[in-house]
CSV table of C-alpha atoms and ligand atoms in Angstrom, one decimal:
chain,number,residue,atom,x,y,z
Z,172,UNK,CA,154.3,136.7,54.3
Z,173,UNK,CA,153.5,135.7,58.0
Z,174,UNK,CA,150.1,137.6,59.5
Z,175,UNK,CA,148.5,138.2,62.6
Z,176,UNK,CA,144.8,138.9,63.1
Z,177,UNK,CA,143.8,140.8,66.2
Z,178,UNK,CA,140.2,139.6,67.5
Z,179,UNK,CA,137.8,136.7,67.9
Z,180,UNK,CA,134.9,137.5,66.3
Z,181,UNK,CA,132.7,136.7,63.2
Z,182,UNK,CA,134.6,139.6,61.9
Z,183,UNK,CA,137.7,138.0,62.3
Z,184,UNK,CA,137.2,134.4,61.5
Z,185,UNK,CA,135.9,136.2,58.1
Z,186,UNK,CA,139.3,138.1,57.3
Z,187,UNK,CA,141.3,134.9,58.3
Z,188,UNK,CA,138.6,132.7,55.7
Z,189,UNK,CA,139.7,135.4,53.1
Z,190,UNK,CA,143.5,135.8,53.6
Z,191,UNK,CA,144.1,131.8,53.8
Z,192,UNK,CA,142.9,131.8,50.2
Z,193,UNK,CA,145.9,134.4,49.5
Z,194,UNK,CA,148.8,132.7,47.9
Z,195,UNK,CA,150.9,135.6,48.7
Z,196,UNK,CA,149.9,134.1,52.9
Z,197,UNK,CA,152.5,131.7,54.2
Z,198,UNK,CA,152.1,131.7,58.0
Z,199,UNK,CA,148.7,132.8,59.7
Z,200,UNK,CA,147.9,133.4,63.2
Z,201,UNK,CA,144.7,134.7,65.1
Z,202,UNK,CA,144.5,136.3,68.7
Z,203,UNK,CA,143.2,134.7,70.3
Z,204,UNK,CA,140.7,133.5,68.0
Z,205,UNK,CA,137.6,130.7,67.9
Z,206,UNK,CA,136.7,127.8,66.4
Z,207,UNK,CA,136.2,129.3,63.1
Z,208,UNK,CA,139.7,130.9,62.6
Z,209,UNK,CA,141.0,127.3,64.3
Z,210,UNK,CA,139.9,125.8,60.7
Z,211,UNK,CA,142.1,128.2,58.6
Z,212,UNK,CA,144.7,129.4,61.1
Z,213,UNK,CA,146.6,129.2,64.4
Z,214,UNK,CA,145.2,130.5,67.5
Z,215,UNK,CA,147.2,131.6,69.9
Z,216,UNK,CA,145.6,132.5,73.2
Z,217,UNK,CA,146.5,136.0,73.9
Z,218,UNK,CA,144.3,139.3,74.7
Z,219,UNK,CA,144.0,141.8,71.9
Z,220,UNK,CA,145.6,144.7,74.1
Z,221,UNK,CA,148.5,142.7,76.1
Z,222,UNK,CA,150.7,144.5,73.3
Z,223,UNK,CA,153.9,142.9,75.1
Z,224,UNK,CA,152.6,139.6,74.4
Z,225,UNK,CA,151.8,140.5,71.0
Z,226,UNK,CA,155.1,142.1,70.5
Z,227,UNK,CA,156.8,138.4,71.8
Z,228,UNK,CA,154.7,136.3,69.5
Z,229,UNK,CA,155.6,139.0,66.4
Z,230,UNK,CA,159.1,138.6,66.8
Z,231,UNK,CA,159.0,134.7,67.4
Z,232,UNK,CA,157.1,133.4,64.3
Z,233,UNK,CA,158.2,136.3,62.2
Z,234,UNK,CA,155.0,138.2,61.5
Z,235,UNK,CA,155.4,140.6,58.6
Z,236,UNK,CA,151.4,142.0,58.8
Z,237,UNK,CA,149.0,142.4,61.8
Z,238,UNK,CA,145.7,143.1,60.8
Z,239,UNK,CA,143.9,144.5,64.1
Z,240,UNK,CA,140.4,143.3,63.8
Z,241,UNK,CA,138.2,145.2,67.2
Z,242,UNK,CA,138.4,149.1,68.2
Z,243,UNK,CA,140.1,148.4,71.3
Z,244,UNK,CA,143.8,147.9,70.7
Z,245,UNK,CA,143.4,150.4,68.6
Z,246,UNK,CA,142.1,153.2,70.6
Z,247,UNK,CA,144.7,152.0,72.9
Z,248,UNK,CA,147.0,152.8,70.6
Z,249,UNK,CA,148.4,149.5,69.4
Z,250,UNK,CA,149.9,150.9,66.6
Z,251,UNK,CA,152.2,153.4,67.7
Z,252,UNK,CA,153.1,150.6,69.8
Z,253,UNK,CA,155.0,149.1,67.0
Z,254,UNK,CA,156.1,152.4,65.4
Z,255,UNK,CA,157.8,153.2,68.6
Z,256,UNK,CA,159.5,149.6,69.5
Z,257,UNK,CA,162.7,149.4,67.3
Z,258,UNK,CA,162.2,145.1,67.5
Z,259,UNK,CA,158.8,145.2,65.6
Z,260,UNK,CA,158.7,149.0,63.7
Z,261,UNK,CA,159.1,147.1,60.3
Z,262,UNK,CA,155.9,145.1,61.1
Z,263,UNK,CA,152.7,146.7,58.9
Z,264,UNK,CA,149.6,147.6,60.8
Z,265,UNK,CA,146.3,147.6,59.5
Z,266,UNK,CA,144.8,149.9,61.8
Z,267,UNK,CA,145.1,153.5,62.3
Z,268,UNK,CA,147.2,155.3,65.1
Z,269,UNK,CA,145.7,156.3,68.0
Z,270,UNK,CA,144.9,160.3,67.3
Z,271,UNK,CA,143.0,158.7,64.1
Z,272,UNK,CA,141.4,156.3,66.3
Z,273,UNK,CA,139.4,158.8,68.5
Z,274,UNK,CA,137.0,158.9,65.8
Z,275,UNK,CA,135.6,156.2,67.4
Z,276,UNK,CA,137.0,156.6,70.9
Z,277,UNK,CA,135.3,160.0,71.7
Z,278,UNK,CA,131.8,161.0,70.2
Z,279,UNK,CA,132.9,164.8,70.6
Z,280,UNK,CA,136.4,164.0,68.7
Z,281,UNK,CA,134.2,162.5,66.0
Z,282,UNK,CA,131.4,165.9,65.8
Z,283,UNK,CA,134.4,167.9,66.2
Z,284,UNK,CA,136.1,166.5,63.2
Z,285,UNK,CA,132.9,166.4,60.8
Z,286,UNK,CA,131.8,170.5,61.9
Z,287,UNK,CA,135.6,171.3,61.0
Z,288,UNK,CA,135.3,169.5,57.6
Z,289,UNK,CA,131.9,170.5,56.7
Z,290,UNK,CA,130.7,166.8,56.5
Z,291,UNK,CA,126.5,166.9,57.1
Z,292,UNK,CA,126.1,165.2,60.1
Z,293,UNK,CA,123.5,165.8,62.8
Z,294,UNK,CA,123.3,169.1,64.9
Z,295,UNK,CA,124.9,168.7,68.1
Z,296,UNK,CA,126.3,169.9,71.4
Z,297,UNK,CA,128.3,168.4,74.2
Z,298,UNK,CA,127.9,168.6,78.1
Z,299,UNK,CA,129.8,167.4,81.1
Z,300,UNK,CA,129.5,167.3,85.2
Z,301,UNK,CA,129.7,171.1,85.4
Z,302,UNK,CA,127.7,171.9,82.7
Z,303,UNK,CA,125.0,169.7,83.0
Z,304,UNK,CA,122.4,171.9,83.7
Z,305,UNK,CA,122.7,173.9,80.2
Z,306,UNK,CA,122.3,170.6,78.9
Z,307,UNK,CA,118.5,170.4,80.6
Z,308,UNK,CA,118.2,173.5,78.9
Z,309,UNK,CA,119.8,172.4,75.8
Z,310,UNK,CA,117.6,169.4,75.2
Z,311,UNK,CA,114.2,172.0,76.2
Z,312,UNK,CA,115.2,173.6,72.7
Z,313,UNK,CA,114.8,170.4,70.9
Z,314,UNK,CA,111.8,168.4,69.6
Z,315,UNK,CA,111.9,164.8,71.2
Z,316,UNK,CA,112.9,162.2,70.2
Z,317,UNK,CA,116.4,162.9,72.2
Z,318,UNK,CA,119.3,161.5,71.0
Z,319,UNK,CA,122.2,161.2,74.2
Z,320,UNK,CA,125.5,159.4,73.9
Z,321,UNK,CA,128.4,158.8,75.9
Z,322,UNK,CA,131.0,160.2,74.8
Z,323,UNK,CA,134.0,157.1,75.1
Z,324,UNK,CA,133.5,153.6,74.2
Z,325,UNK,CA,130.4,151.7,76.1
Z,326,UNK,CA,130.7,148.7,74.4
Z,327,UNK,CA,127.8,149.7,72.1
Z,328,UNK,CA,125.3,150.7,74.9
Z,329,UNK,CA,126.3,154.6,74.9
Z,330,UNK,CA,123.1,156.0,72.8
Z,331,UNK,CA,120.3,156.3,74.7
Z,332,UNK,CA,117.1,157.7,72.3
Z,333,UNK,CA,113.9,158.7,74.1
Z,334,UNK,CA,110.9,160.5,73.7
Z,335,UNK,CA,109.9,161.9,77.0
Z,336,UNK,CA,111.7,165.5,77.6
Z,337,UNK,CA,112.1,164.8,81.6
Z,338,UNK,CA,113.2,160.9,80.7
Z,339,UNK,CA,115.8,162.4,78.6
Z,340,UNK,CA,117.2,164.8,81.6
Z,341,UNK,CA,117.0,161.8,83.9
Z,342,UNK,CA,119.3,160.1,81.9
Z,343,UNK,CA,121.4,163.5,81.1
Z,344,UNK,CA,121.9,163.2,85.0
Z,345,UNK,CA,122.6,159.7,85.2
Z,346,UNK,CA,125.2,159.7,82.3
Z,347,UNK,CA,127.0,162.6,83.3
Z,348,UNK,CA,126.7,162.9,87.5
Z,349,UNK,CA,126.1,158.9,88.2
Z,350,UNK,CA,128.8,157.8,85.5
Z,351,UNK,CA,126.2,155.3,84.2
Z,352,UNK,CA,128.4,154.8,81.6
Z,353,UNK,CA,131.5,155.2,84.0
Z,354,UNK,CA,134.5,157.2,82.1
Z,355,UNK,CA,132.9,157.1,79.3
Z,356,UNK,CA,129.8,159.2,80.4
Z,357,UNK,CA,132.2,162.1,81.4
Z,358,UNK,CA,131.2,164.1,78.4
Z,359,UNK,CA,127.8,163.0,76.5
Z,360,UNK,CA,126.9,164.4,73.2
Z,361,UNK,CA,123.0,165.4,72.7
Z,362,UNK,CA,122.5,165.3,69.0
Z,363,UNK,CA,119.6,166.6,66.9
Z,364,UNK,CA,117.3,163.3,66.0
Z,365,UNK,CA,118.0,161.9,62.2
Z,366,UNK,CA,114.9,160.5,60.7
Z,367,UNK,CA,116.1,157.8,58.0
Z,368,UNK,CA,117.2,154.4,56.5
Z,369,UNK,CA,120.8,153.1,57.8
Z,370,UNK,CA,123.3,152.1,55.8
Z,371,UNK,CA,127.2,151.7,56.2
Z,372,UNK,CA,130.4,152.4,53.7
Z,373,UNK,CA,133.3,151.1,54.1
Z,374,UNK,CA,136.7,153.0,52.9
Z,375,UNK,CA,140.2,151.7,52.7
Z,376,UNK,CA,142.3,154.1,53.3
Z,377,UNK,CA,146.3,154.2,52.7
Z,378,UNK,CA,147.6,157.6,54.5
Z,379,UNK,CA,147.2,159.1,50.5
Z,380,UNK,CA,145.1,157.1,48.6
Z,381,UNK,CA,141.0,155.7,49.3
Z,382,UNK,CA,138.9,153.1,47.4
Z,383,UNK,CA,135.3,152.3,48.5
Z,384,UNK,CA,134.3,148.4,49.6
Z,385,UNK,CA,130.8,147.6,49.0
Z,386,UNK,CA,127.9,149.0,51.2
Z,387,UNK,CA,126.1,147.0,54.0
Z,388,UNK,CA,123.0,147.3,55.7
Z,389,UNK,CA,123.2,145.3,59.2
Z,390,UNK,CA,119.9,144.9,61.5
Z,391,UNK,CA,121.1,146.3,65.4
Z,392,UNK,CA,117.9,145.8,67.0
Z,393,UNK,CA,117.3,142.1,68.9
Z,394,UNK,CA,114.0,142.0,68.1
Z,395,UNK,CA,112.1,141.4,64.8
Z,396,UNK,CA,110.7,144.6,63.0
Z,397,UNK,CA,113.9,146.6,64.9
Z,398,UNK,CA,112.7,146.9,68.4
Z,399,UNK,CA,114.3,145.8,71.2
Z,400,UNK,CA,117.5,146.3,72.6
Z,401,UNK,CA,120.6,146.9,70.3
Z,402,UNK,CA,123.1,143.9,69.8
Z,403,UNK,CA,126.7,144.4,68.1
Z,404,UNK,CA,124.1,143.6,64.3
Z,405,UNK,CA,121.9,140.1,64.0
Z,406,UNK,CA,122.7,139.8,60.0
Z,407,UNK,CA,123.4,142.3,57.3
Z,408,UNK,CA,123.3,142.5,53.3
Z,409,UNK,CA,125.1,144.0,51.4
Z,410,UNK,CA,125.1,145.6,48.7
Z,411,UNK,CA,122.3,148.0,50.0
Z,412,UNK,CA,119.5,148.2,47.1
Z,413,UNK,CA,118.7,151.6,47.8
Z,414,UNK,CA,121.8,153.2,47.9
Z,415,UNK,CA,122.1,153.9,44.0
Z,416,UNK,CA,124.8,155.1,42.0
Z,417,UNK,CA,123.6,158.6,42.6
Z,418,UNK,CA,123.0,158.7,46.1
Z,419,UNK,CA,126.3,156.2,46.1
Z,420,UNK,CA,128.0,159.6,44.2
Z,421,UNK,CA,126.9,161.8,47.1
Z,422,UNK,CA,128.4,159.2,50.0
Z,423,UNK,CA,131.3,159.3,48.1
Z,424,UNK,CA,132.0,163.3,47.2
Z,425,UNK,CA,130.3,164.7,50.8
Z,426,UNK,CA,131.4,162.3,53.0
Z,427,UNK,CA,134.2,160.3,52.1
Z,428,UNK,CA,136.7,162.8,50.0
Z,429,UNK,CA,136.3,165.0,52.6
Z,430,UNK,CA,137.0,162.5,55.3
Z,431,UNK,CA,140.0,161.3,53.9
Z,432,UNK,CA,141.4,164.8,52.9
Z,433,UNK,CA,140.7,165.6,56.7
Z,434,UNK,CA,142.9,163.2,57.3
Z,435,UNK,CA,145.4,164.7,56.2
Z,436,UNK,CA,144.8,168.3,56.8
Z,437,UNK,CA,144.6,167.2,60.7
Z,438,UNK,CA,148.1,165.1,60.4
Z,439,UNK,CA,145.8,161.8,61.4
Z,440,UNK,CA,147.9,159.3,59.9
Z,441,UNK,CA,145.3,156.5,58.8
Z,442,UNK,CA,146.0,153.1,57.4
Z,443,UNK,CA,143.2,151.3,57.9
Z,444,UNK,CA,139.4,150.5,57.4
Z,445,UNK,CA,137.3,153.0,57.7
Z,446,UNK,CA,133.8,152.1,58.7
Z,447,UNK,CA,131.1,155.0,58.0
Z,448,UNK,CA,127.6,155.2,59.5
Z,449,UNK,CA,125.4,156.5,57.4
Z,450,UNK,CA,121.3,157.5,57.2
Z,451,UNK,CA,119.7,158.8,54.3
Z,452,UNK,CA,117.5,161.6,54.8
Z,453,UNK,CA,115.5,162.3,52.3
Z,454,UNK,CA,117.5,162.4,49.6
Z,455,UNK,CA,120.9,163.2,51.4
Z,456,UNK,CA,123.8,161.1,53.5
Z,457,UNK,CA,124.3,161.9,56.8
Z,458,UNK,CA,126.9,160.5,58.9
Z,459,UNK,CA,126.0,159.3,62.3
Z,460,UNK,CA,129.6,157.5,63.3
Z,461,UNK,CA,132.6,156.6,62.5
Z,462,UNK,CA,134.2,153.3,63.2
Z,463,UNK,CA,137.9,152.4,63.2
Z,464,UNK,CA,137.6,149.5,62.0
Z,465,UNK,CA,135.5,147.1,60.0
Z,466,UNK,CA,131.8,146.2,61.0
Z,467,UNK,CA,130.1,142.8,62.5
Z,468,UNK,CA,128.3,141.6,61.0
Z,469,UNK,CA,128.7,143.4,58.1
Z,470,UNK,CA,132.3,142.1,57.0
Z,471,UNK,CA,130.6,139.0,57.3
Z,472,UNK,CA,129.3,140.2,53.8
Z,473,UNK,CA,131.4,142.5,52.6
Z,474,UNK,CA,134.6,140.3,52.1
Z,475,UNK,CA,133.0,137.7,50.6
Z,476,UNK,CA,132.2,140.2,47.6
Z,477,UNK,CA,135.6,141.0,47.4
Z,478,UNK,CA,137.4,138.9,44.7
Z,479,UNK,CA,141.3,140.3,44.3
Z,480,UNK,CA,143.2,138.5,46.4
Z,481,UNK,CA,142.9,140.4,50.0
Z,482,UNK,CA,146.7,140.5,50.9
Z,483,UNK,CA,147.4,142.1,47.9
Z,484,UNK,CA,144.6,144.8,49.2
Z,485,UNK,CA,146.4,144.8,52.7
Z,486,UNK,CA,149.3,145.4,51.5
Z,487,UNK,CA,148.5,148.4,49.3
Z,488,UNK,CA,147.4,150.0,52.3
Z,489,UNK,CA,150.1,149.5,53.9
Z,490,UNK,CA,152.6,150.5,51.4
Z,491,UNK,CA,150.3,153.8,50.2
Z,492,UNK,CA,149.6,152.2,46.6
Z,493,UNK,CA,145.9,151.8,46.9
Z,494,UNK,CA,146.1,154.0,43.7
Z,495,UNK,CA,147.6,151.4,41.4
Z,496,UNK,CA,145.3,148.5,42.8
Z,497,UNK,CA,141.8,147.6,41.2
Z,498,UNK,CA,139.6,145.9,42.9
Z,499,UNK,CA,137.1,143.7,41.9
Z,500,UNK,CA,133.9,142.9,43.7
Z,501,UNK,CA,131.5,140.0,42.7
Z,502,UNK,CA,128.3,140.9,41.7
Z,503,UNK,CA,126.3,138.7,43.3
Z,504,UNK,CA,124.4,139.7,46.8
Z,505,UNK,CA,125.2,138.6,49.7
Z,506,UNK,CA,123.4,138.2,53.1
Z,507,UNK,CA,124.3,137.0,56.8
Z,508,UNK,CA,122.0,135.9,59.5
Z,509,UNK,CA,123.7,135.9,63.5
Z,510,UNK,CA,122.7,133.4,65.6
Z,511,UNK,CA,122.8,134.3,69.3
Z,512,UNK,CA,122.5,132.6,72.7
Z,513,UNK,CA,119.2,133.4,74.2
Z,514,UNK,CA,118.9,136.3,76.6
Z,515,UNK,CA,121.7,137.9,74.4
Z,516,UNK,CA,122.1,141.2,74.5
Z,517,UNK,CA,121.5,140.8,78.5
Z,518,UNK,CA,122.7,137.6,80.4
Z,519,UNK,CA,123.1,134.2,78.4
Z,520,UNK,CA,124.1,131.2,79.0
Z,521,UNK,CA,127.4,129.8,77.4
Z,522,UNK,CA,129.0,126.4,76.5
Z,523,UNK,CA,125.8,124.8,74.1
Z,524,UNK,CA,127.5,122.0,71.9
Z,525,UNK,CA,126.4,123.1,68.6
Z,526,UNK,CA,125.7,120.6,66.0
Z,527,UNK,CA,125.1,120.7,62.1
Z,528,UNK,CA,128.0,123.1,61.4
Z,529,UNK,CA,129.7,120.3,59.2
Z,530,UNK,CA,126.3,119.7,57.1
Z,531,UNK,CA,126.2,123.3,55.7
Z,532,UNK,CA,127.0,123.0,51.9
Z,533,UNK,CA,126.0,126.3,50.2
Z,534,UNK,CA,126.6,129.0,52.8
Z,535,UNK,CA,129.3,130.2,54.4
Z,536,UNK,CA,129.4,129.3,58.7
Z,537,UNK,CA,131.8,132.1,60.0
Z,538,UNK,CA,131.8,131.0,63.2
Z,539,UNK,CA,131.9,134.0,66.4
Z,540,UNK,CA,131.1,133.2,70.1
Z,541,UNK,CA,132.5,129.7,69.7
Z,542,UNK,CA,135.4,127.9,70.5
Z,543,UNK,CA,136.7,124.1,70.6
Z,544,UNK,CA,136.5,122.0,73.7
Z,545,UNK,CA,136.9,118.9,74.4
Z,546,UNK,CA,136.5,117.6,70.4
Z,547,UNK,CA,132.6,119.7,70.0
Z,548,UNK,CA,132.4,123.3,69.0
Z,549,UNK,CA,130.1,125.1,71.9
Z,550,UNK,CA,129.1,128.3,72.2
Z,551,UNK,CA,130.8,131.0,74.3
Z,552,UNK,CA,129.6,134.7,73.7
Z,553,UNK,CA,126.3,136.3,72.9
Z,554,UNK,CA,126.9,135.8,69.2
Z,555,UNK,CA,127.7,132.4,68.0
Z,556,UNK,CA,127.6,132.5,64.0
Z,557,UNK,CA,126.7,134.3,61.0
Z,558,UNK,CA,125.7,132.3,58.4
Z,559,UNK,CA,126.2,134.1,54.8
Z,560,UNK,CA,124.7,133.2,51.7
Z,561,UNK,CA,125.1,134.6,47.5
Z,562,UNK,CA,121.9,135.3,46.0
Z,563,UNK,CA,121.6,137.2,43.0
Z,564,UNK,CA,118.7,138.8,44.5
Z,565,UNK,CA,119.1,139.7,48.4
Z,566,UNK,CA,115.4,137.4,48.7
Z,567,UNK,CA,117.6,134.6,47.5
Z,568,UNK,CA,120.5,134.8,49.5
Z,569,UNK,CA,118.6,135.1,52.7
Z,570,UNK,CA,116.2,132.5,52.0
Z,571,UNK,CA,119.4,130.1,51.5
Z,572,UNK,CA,120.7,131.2,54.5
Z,573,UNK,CA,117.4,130.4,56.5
Z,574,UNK,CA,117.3,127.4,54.9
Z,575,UNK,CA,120.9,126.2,56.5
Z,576,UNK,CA,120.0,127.8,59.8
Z,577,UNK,CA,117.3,124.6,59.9
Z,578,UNK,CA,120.1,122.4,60.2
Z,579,UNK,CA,122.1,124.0,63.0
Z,580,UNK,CA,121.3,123.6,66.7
Z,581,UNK,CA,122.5,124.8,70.0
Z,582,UNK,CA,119.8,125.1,73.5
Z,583,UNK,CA,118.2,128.2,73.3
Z,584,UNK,CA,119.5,129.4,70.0
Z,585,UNK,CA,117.6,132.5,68.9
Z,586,UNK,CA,117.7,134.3,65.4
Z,587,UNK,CA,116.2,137.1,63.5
Z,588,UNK,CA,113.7,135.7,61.1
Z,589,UNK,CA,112.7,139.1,59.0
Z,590,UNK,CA,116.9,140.2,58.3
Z,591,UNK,CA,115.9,142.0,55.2
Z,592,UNK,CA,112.5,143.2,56.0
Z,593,UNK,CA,112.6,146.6,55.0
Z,594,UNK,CA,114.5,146.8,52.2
V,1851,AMP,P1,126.1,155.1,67.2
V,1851,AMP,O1,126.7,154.3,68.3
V,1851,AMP,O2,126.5,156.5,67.2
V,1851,AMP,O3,126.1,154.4,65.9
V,1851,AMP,O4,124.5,155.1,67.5
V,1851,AMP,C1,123.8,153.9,67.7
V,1851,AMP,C2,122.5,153.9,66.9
V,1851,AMP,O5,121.7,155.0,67.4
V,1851,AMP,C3,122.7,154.3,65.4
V,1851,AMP,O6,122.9,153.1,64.7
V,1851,AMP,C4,121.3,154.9,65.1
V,1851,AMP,O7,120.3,153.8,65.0
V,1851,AMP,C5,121.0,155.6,66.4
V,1851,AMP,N1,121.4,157.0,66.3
V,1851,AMP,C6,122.5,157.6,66.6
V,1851,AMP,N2,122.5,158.9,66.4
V,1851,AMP,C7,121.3,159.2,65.9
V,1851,AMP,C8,120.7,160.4,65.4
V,1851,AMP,N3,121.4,161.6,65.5
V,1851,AMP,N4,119.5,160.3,65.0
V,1851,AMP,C9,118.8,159.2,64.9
V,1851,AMP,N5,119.3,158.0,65.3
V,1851,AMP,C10,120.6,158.0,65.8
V,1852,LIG,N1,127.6,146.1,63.3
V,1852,LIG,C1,128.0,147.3,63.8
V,1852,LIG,C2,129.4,147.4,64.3
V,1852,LIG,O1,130.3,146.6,63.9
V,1852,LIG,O2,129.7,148.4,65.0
């Protein structure tokens, strides 16, 4: 089968990596792509939400499977787009529709969802222009720290956490009456403050049928030690040491049965990833978010665990028949380190050659912000490239990776040098 990837991310240069390996792949094309997915693929230089240019390139080299990588065409509903256009309705999406996708476009949607399905989750209540000042009143009830988020996408800056009562009004104000967040500020979600370990789960999930990918643990902060300023994740491991089979049994029968039965008792049609944000509190899950869609960095580990051929995966989900598939995950750990342009997550500087990519033997190089031009791979995005490495400890894998990251350059290249740290 022909497939498109939607995306141009580490993420996606990591699912093209794994589906060119599929024999059951003939044709495969990434939107617009990097220099990673130029290796194993086609690129073909088109936004992920100009559906009608997507539709054009789906009919024209007969693309059977699109595999929407970013939350963004999804949210915008990319996939209804194809249910409702005779020309390409035949074409399976890996994504969920729109109404499932709201999980991730609307924080409220999301608390809404988990309340009605009894899935533990942190204590919350939402606010908007009019009602702003029960929210002063609101967050007076609450021991700091305050937890505030926007309620629609904000490119990963919409969770503001502070400790000062008349800091976290301030910003109340500045979210919901000076649209800091513009649209997406319109509603804001105060949530009671979860005090825990992160982890994230990952479920397939076929309309009918689930099965569980590997755990990750990814590192958000920029700075060593988690302070800083949140990034989109500067490495990840996976699988998560502390998430044992028990607590592993609890994920599984509070969070994700019900999840997926929600699904259905809500008529949210889901084929897709499903992308869980989890902290362990005490004993107990909790879920903090859902995504849409897979992680970055963390796919950056999780795929390379996963040893059945991945279009045969895909297209269970697509045909509902997750049920009669096993799949088979390597035991080994494995570990990714980002490497980002300096200044990253504010302003950065783009178009560093970076050099050493070809001498990397024993870990992966899924490439991210970085594209071809003129014959050198350069740098254009705040993340450049994860570099993964097996271990059959975590220690192992990561020391491998650090190892590699010694033989890669670009100006003002900055890292992570504890990814691991706390585990
Ligand atoms: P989100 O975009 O919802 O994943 O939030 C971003 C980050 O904020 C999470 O990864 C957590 O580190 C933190 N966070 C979100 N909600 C809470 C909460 N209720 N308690 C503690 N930390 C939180
Ligand atoms: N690494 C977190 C995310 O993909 O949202």
């Amino acid at each position: 089968m022909n497939i498109l990837i939607l995306g141009s991310g580490g993420r996606e240069h990591t699912f093209a990596w794994k589906i060119a390996q599929s024999p059951l792949c003939k044709k495969l094309f990434v939107a617009p792509g990097n220099s990673g997915t130029a290796e194993v693929a086609t690129n073909v230089n088109i936004g992920v939400t100009d559906f009608e240019a997507i539709k054009h390139l789906v009919i024209e080299k007969h693309i059977d499977m699109v595999v929407v990588g970013p939350e963004d065409p999804l949210v915008n509903g990319v996939h209804d787009f194809f249910l409702n256009d005779d020309a390409i309705k035949h074409v399976s999406v890996i994504g969920p529709q729109k109404a499932a996708a709201t999980l991730e476009g609307s924080k409220e949607f999301a608390k809404e969802f988990l309340y009605r399905h009894d899935i533990p989750t942190a204590a919350y209540k939402s606010f908007t222009k009019e009602t702003v000042d029960n929210g002063y009143v609101f967050l007076e009830t609450l021991k700091p720290p305050y937890v505030l988020k926007a309620d629609g996408l904000a490119a990963g800056k919409g969770v503001v956490i502070l400790n000062d009562l008349e800091e976290a009004k301030a910003e109340l104000k500045s979210m919901l009456v000076d649209a800091k967040f513009g649209k997406a500020s319109t509603k804001v979600v105060i949530e009671e403050f979860l005090d825990g370990i992160e982890l994230s789960c990952f479920v397939l999930s076929d309309g009918k049928n689930y099965k569980i990918l590997p755990t990750a643990k990814d590192y958000k902060r920029i700075g060593e030690g988690d302070t800083g300023l949140n990034t989109g994740g500067m490495g990840a491991v996976s699988p998560v040491p502390f998430a044992t089979p028990d607590f592993l049994n609890k994920i599984e029968e509070r969070i994700v049965k019900p999840t997926i039965e929600g699904f259905k008792k809500d008529n949210l049609p889901y084929i897709g990833f499903v992308f869980i944000g989890l902290i362990k509190v005490g004993d107990d899950p909790k879920v903090i978010e859902y995504n849409v869609r897979m992680g970055d960095p963390e796919t950056e580990v999780v795929l390379p665990r996963i040893k059945t051929d991945f279009v045969e995966i895909l297209q269970a989900m697509a045909n509902s028949t997750l049920d009669q598939i096993n799949i088979e995950i390597d035991d080994r750990t494995a570990t990714t380190i980002m490497l980002v342009s300096g200044g990253y997550p504010e302003a950065y500087e783009k178009g560093k050659e970076i050099s050493g990519v070809d001498t990397i033997k024993d870990s992966i190089v899924f490439h991210a912000g970085a594209q071809w031009h003129d014959g050198k791979i350069v740098s254009s995005g705040g993340r450049v490239m994860a570099i993964t490495s097996y271990g059959n400890a975590y220690q192992e894998a990561i020391k491998k990776s650090y190892q590699n990251i010694e033989k890669l350059h670009f100006d003002k290249m900055y890292y992570r040098k504890d990814i691991g740290y706390d585990l």
